[in-house]
Short mmCIF file of C-alpha atoms (C1' of nucleotides) in Angstrom, two decimals:
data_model
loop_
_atom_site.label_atom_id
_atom_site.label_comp_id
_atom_site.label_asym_id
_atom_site.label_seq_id
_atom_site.Cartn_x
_atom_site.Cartn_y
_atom_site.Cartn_z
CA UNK A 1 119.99 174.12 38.98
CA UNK A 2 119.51 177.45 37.07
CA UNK A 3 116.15 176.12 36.36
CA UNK A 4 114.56 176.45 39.93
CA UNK A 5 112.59 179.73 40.52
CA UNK A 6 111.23 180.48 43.81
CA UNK A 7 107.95 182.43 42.24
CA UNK A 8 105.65 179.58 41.55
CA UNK A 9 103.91 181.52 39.01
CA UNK A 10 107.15 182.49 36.72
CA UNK A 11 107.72 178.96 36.17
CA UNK A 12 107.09 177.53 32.77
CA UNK A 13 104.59 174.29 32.34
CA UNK A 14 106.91 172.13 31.97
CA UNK A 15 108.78 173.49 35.04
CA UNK A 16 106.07 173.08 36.98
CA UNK A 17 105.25 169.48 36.11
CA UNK A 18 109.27 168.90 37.30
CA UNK A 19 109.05 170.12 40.27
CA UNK A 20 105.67 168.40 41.22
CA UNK A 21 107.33 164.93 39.57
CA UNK A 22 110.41 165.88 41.74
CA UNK A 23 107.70 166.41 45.24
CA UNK A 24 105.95 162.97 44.65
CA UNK A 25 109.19 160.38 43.66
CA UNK A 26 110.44 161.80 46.78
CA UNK A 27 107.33 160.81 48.84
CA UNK A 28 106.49 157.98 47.14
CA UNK A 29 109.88 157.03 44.67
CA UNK A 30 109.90 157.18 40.86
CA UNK A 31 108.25 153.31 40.21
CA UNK A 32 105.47 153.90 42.65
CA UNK A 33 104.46 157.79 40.92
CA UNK A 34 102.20 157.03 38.31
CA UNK A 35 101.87 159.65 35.11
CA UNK A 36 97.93 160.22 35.95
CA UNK A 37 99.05 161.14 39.98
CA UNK A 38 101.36 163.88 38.33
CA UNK A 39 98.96 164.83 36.00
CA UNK A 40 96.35 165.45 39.29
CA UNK A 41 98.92 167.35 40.63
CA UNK A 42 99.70 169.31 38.13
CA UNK A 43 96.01 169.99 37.19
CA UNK A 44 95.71 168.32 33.89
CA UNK A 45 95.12 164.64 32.53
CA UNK A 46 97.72 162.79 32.12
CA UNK A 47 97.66 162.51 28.52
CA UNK A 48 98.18 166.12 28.44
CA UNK A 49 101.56 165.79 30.26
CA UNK A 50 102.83 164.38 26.84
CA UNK A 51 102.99 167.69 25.58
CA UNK A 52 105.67 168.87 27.62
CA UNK A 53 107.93 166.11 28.27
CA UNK A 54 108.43 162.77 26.05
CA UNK A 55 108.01 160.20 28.50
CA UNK A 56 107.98 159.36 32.43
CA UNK A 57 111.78 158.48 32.22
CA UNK A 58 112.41 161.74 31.38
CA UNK A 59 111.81 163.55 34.12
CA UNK A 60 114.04 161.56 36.10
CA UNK A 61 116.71 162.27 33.79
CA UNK A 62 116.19 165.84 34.17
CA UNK A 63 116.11 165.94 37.99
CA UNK A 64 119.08 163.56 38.29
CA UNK A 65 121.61 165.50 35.73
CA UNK A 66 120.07 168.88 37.39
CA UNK A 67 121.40 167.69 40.43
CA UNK A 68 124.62 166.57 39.35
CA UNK A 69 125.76 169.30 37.12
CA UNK A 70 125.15 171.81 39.85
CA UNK A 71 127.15 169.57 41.98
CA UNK A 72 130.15 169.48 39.34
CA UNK A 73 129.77 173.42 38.49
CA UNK A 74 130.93 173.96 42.27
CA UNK A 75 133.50 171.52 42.13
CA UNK A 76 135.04 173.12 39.29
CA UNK A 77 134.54 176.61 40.88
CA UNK A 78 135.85 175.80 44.67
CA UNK A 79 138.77 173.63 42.37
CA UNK A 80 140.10 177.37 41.21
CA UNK A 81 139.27 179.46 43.83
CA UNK A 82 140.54 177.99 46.92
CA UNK A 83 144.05 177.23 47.65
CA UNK A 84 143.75 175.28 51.03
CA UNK A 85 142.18 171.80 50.65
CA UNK A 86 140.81 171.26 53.90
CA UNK A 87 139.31 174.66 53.11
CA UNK A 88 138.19 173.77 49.79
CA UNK A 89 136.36 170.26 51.29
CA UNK A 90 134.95 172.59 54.03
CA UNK A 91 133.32 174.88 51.34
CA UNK A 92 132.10 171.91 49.34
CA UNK A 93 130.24 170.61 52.16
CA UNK A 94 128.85 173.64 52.87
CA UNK A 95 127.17 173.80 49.29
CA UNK A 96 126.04 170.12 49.49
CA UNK A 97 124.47 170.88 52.85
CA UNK A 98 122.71 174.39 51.63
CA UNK A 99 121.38 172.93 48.29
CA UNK A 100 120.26 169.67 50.08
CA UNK A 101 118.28 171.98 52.47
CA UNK A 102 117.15 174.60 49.64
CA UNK A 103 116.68 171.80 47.18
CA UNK A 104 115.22 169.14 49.12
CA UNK A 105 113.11 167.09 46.79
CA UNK A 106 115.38 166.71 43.89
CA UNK A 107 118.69 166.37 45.75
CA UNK A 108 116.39 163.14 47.48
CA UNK A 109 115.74 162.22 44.13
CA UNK A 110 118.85 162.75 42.71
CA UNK A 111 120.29 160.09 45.19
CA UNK A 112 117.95 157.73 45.86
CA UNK A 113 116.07 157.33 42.29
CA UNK A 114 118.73 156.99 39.73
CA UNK A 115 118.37 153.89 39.44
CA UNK A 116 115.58 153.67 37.52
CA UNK A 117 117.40 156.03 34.89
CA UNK A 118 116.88 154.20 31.35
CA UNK A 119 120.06 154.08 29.05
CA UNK A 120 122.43 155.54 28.13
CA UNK A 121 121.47 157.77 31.06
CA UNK A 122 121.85 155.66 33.24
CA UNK A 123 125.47 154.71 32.25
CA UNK A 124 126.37 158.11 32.11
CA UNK A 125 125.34 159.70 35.43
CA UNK A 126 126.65 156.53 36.97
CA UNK A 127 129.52 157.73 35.55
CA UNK A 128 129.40 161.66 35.97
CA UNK A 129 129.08 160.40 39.90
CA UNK A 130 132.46 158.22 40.07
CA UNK A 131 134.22 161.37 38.58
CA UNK A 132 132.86 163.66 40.84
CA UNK A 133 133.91 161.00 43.96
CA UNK A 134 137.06 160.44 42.23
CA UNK A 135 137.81 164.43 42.54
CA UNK A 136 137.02 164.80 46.04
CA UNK A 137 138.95 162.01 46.99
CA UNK A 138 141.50 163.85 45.73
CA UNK A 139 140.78 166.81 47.22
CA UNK A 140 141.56 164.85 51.12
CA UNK A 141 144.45 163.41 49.62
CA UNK A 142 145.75 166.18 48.57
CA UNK A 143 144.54 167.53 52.90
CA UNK A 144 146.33 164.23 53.69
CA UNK A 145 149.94 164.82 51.93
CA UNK A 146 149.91 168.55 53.39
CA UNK A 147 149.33 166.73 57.09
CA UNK A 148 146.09 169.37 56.95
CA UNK A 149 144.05 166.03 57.22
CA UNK A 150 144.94 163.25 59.81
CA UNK A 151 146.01 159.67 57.98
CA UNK A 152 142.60 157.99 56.75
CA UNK A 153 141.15 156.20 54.16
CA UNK A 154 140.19 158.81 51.73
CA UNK A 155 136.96 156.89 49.92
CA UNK A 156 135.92 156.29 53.25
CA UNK A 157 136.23 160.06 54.45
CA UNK A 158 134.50 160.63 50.89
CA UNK A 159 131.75 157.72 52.00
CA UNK A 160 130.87 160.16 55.14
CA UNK A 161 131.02 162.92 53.93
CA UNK A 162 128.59 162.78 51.27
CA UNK A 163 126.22 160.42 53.09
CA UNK A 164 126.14 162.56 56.05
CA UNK A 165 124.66 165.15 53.83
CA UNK A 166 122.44 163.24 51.94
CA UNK A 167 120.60 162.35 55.61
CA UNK A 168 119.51 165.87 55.96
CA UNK A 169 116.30 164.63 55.24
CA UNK A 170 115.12 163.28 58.12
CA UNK A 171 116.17 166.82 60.40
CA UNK A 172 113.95 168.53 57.26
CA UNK A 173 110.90 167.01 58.87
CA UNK A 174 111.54 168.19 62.13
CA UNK A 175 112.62 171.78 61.21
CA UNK A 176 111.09 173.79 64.26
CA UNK A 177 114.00 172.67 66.26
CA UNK A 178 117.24 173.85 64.80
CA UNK A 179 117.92 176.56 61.77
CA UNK A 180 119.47 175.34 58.67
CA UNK A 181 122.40 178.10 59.53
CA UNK A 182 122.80 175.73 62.95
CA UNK A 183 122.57 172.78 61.20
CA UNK A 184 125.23 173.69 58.58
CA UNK A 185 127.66 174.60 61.59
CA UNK A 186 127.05 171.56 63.48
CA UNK A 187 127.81 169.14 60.76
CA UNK A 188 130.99 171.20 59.72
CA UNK A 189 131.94 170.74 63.07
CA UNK A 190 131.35 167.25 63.40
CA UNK A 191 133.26 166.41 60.30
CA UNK A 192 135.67 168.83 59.63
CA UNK A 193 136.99 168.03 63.30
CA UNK A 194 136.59 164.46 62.11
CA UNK A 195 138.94 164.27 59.69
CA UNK A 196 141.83 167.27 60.54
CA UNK A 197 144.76 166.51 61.30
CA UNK B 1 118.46 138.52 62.59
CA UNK B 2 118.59 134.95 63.96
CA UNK B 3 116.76 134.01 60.59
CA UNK B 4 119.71 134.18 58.55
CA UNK B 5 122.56 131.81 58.51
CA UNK B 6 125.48 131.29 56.43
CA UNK B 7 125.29 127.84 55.04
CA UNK B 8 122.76 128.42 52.28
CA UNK B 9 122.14 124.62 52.12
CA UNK B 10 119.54 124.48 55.60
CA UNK B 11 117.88 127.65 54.82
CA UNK B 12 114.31 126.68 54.78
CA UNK B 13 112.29 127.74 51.07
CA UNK B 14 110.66 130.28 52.96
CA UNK B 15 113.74 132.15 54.06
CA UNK B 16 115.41 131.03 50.19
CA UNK B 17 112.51 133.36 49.36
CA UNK B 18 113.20 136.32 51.64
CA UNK B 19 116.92 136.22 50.86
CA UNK B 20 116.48 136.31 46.60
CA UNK B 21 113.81 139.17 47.40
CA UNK B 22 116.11 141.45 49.89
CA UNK B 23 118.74 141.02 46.39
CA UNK B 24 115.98 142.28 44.24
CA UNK B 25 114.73 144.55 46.45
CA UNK B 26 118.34 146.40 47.03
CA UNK B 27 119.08 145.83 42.84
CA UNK B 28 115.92 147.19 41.70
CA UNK B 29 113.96 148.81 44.20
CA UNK B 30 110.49 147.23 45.94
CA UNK B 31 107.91 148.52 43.55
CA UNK B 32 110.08 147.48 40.24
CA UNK B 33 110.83 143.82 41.72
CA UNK B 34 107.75 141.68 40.23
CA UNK B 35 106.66 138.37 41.81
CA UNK B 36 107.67 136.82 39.10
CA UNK B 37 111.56 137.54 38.79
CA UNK B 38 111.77 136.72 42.81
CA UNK B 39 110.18 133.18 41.50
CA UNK B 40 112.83 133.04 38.70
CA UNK B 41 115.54 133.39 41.31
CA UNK B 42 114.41 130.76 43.72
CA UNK B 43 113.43 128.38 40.52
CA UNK B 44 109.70 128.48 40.83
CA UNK B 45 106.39 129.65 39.35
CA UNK B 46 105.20 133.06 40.77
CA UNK B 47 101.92 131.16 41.77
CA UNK B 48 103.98 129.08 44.00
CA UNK B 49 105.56 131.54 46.46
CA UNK B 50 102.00 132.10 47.53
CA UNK B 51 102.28 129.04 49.31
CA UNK B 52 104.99 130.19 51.93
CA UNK B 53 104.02 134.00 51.97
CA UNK B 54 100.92 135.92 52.02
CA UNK B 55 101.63 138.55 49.57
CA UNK B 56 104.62 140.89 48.54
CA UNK B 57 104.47 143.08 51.18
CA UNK B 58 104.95 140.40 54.09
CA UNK B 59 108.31 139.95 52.16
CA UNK B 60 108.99 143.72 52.42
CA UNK B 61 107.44 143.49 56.42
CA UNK B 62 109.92 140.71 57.27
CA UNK B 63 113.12 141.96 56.05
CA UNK B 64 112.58 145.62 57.99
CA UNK B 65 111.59 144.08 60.95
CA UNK B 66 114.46 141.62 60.74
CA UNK B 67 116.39 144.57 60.62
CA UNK B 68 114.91 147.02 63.05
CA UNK B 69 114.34 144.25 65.85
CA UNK B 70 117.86 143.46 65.65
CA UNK B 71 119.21 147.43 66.04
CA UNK B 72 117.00 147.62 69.08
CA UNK B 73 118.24 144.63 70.66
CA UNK B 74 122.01 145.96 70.39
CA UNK B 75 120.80 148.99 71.93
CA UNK B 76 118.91 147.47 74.36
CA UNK B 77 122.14 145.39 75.06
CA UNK B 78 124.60 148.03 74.75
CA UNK B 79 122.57 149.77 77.69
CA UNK B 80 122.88 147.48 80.38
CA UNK B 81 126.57 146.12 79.87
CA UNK B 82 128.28 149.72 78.93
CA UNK B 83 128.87 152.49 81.46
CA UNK B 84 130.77 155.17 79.89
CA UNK B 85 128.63 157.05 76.72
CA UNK B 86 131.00 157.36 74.33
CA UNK B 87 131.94 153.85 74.94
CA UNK B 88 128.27 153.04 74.26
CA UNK B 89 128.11 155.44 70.99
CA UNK B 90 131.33 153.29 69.69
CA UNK B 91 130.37 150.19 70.31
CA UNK B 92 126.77 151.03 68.59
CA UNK B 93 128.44 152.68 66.08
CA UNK B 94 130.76 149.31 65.40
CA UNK B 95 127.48 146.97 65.29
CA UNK B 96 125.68 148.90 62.62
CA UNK B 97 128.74 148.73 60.69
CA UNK B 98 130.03 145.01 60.88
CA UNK B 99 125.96 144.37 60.51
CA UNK B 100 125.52 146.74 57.54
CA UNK B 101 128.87 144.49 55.93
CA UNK B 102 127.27 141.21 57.29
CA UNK B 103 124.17 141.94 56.66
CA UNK B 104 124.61 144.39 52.98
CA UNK B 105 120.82 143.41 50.90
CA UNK B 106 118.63 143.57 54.00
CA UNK B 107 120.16 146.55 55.60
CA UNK B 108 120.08 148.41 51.81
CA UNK B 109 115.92 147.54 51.87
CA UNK B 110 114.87 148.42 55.34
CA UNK B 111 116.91 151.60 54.81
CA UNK B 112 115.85 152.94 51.48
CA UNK B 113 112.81 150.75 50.97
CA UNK B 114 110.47 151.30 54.14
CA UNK B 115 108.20 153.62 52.80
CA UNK B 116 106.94 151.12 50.90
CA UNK B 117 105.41 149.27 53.75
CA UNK B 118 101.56 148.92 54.42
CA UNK B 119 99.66 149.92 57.22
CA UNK B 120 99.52 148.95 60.54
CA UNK B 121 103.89 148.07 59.72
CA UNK B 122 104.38 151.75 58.21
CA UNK B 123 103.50 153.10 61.55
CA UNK B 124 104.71 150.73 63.61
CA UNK B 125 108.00 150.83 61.60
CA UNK B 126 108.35 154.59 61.47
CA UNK B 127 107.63 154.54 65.41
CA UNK B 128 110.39 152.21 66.41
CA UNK B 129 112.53 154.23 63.91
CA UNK B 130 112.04 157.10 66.03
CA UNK B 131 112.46 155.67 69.61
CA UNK B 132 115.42 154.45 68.39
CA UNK B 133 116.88 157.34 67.23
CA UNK B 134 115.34 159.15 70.48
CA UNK B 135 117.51 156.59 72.41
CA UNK B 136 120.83 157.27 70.29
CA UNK B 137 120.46 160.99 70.98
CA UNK B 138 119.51 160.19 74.55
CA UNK B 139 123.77 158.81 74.64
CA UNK B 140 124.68 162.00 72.86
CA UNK B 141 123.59 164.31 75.46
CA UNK B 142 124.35 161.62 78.56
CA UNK B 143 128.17 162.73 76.63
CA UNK B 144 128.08 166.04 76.50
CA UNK B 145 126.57 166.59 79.87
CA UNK B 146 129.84 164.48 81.17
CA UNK B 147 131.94 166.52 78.79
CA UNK B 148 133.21 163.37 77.03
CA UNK B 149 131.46 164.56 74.32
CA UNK B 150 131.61 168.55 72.65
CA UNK B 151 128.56 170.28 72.49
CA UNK B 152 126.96 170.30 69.52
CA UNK B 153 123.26 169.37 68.39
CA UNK B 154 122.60 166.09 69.51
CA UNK B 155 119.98 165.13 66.76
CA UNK B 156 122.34 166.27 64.17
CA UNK B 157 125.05 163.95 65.85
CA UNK B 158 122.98 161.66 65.32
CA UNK B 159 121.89 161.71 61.74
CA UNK B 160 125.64 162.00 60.70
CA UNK B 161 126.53 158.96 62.54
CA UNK B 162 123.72 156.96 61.17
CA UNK B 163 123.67 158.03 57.78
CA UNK B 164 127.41 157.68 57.12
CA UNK B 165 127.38 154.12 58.47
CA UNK B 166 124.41 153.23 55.54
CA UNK B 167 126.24 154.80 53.02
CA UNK B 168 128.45 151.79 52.48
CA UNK B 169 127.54 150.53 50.37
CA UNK B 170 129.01 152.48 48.08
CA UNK B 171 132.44 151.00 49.79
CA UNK B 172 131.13 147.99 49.51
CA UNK B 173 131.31 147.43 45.80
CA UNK B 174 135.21 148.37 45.77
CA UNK B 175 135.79 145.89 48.18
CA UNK B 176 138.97 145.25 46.80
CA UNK B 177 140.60 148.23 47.78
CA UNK B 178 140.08 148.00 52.12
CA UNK B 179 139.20 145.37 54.36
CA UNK B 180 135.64 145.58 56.34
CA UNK B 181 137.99 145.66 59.57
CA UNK B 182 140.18 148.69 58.37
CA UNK B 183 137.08 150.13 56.84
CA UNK B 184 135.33 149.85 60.31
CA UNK B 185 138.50 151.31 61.87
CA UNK B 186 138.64 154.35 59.49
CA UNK B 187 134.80 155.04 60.34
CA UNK B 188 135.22 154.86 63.90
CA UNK B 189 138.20 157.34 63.85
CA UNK B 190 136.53 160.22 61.73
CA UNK B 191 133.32 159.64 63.50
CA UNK B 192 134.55 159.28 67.36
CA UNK B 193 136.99 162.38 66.65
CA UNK B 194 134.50 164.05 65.25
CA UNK B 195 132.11 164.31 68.44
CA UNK B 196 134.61 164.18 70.83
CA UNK B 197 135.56 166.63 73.33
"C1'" DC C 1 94.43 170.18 26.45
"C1'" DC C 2 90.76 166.37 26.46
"C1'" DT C 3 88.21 161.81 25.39
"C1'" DA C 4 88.81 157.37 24.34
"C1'" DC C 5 91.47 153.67 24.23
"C1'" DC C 6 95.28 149.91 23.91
"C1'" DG C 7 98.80 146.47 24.84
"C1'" DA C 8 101.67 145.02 28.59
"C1'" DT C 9 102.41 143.81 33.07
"C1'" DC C 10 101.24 143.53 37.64
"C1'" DG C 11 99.77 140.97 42.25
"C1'" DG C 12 97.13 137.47 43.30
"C1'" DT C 13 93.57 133.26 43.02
"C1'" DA C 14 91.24 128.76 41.64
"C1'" DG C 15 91.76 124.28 41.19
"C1'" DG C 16 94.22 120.35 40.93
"C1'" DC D 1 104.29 123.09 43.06
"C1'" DC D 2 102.08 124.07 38.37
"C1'" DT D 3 98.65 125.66 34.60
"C1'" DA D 4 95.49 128.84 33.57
"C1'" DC D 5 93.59 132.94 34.32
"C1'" DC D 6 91.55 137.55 36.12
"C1'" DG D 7 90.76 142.34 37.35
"C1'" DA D 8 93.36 146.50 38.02
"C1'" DT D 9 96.58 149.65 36.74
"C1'" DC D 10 100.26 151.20 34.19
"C1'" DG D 11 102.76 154.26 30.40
"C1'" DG D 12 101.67 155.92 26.31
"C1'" DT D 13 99.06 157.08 21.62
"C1'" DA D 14 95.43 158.62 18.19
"C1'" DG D 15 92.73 162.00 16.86
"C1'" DG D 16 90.54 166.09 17.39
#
DNA sequence: CCTACCGATCGGTAGG
DNA sequence: CCTACCGATCGGTAGG
């Protein structure tokens, strides 16, 4: 997600017209965000959008492999850095929960909305996802076999994991009550302890 | 969720109607489910439908009430017959998992699809989604103040616990690999471990 | 970047 | 339950 810039005003036009696609198929999801309600947002008509990008479809794209090769980049990285495998699930969660809270709207996106990728997108993110699910499965069997990580189903461990995550959402709203620091240590709590041995 | 029974045979049209739409709904998302292909499914003309339902939202409308009334109810249930909190938090925990199995398309929608509803139901919906999850964190905190439970953020308890038990459907399609009883076993142990003192 | 516009599809209705 | 149809809105293009 080398892409994202915090200073609004360093950000290309075409960077800008992602992030406001990424802000409204979160609110409203990708079928029900129409070209011309981007276009308001953005400042422009929508015809004008065409410029920039090729079609509606690929915004989504963009957002959704954004996502997803961030995702893999730190797999690969914790993969070589860390030895321990409880420690190396432990410091993947704590990058899913840190870009979920930094990168709110397209993370939502990322899992909720790629569906409505068109193909061979579709196909292949679908597929980039299975691998990814695939390697941290491995990653608690390999916590399992050490007896770091207490006898479970491993794609169900996976299953909460992720999905635990992904729910940040609905703390985001309600932010004046807990820091994301506190929220990161109370869900590595919760499921770290959940699944050690 | 009285409405739905097993034998597909004494279904009434209307409910033939809500069943093919909570499929297309979860498949394809609300907005990108046309009138028409829910009138394909049950064998009809789109015109038709119109004669058992209002309009596509009441479709939407029924399925997360359906849903949502049914949640409270266990709660509501759980309340009365269940002294100890963590033995309340379990056996919640074990109905929105057997119903999320049971109950897989209409679940999906009134999770992911809500937004989607039209006022007054939006707020209604959202407001019942929130006393709900007031009353789930209310157990949390009846836990730790007992010390059955460890303290941690109560809210954030609770939108682990929630959002790992909708994210099964991602089990679901691999159905081969784990039964929905060890699957609901595996949950309970990561999840109950996790919060426990 | 805008004006003007188009073909397709949508939810829904009239009338039988 | 169907045929026929309508107004609105959609994604996208032509041409400047």
């Amino acid at each position: 997600m080398g892409r994202i810039q915090v200073n609004k005003e360093t950000l290309s036009r075409k960077n800008i017209i992602i992030e406001k696609s990424a802000e409204l198929f979160k609110q409203k999801g990708y079928k029900a965000t129409s070209m011309r309600e981007i276009a308001d947002m953005v400042g422009v008509e929508a015809a004008s959008l065409y410029n920039h990008i090729h079609n509606k479809s690929e915004l989504l794209k963009i957002i959704c492999f954004d996502v997803a090769n961030y995702y893999m980049e730190m797999m690969n990285k914790v993969e070589v850095e860390i030895a321990d495998s409880l420690h190396k699930i432990e410091k993947l969660l704590r990058f899913h929960i840190v870009t979920t809270i930094l990168q709110y709207d397209k993370s939502h996106v990322a899992e909720r909305e790629w569906k409505h990728l068109e193909e061979p997108y579709l196909s292949n993110y679908k597929n980039q996802r299975r691998i990814y699910r695939q390697r941290f499965t491995a990653l608690i069997e390999e916590g399992i076999n050490t007896k770091k990580i207490k006898s479970i189903d491993a794609p169900t461990a996976v299953l909460i994991l992720l999905h635990s995550v992904s729910g940040i959402e609905s703390w985001h709203r309600s932010k004046v009550k807990i820091t994301a620091k506190q929220l990161e240590e109370n869900m590595i709590s919760i499921l770290i302890d959940g699944i050690k041995q």
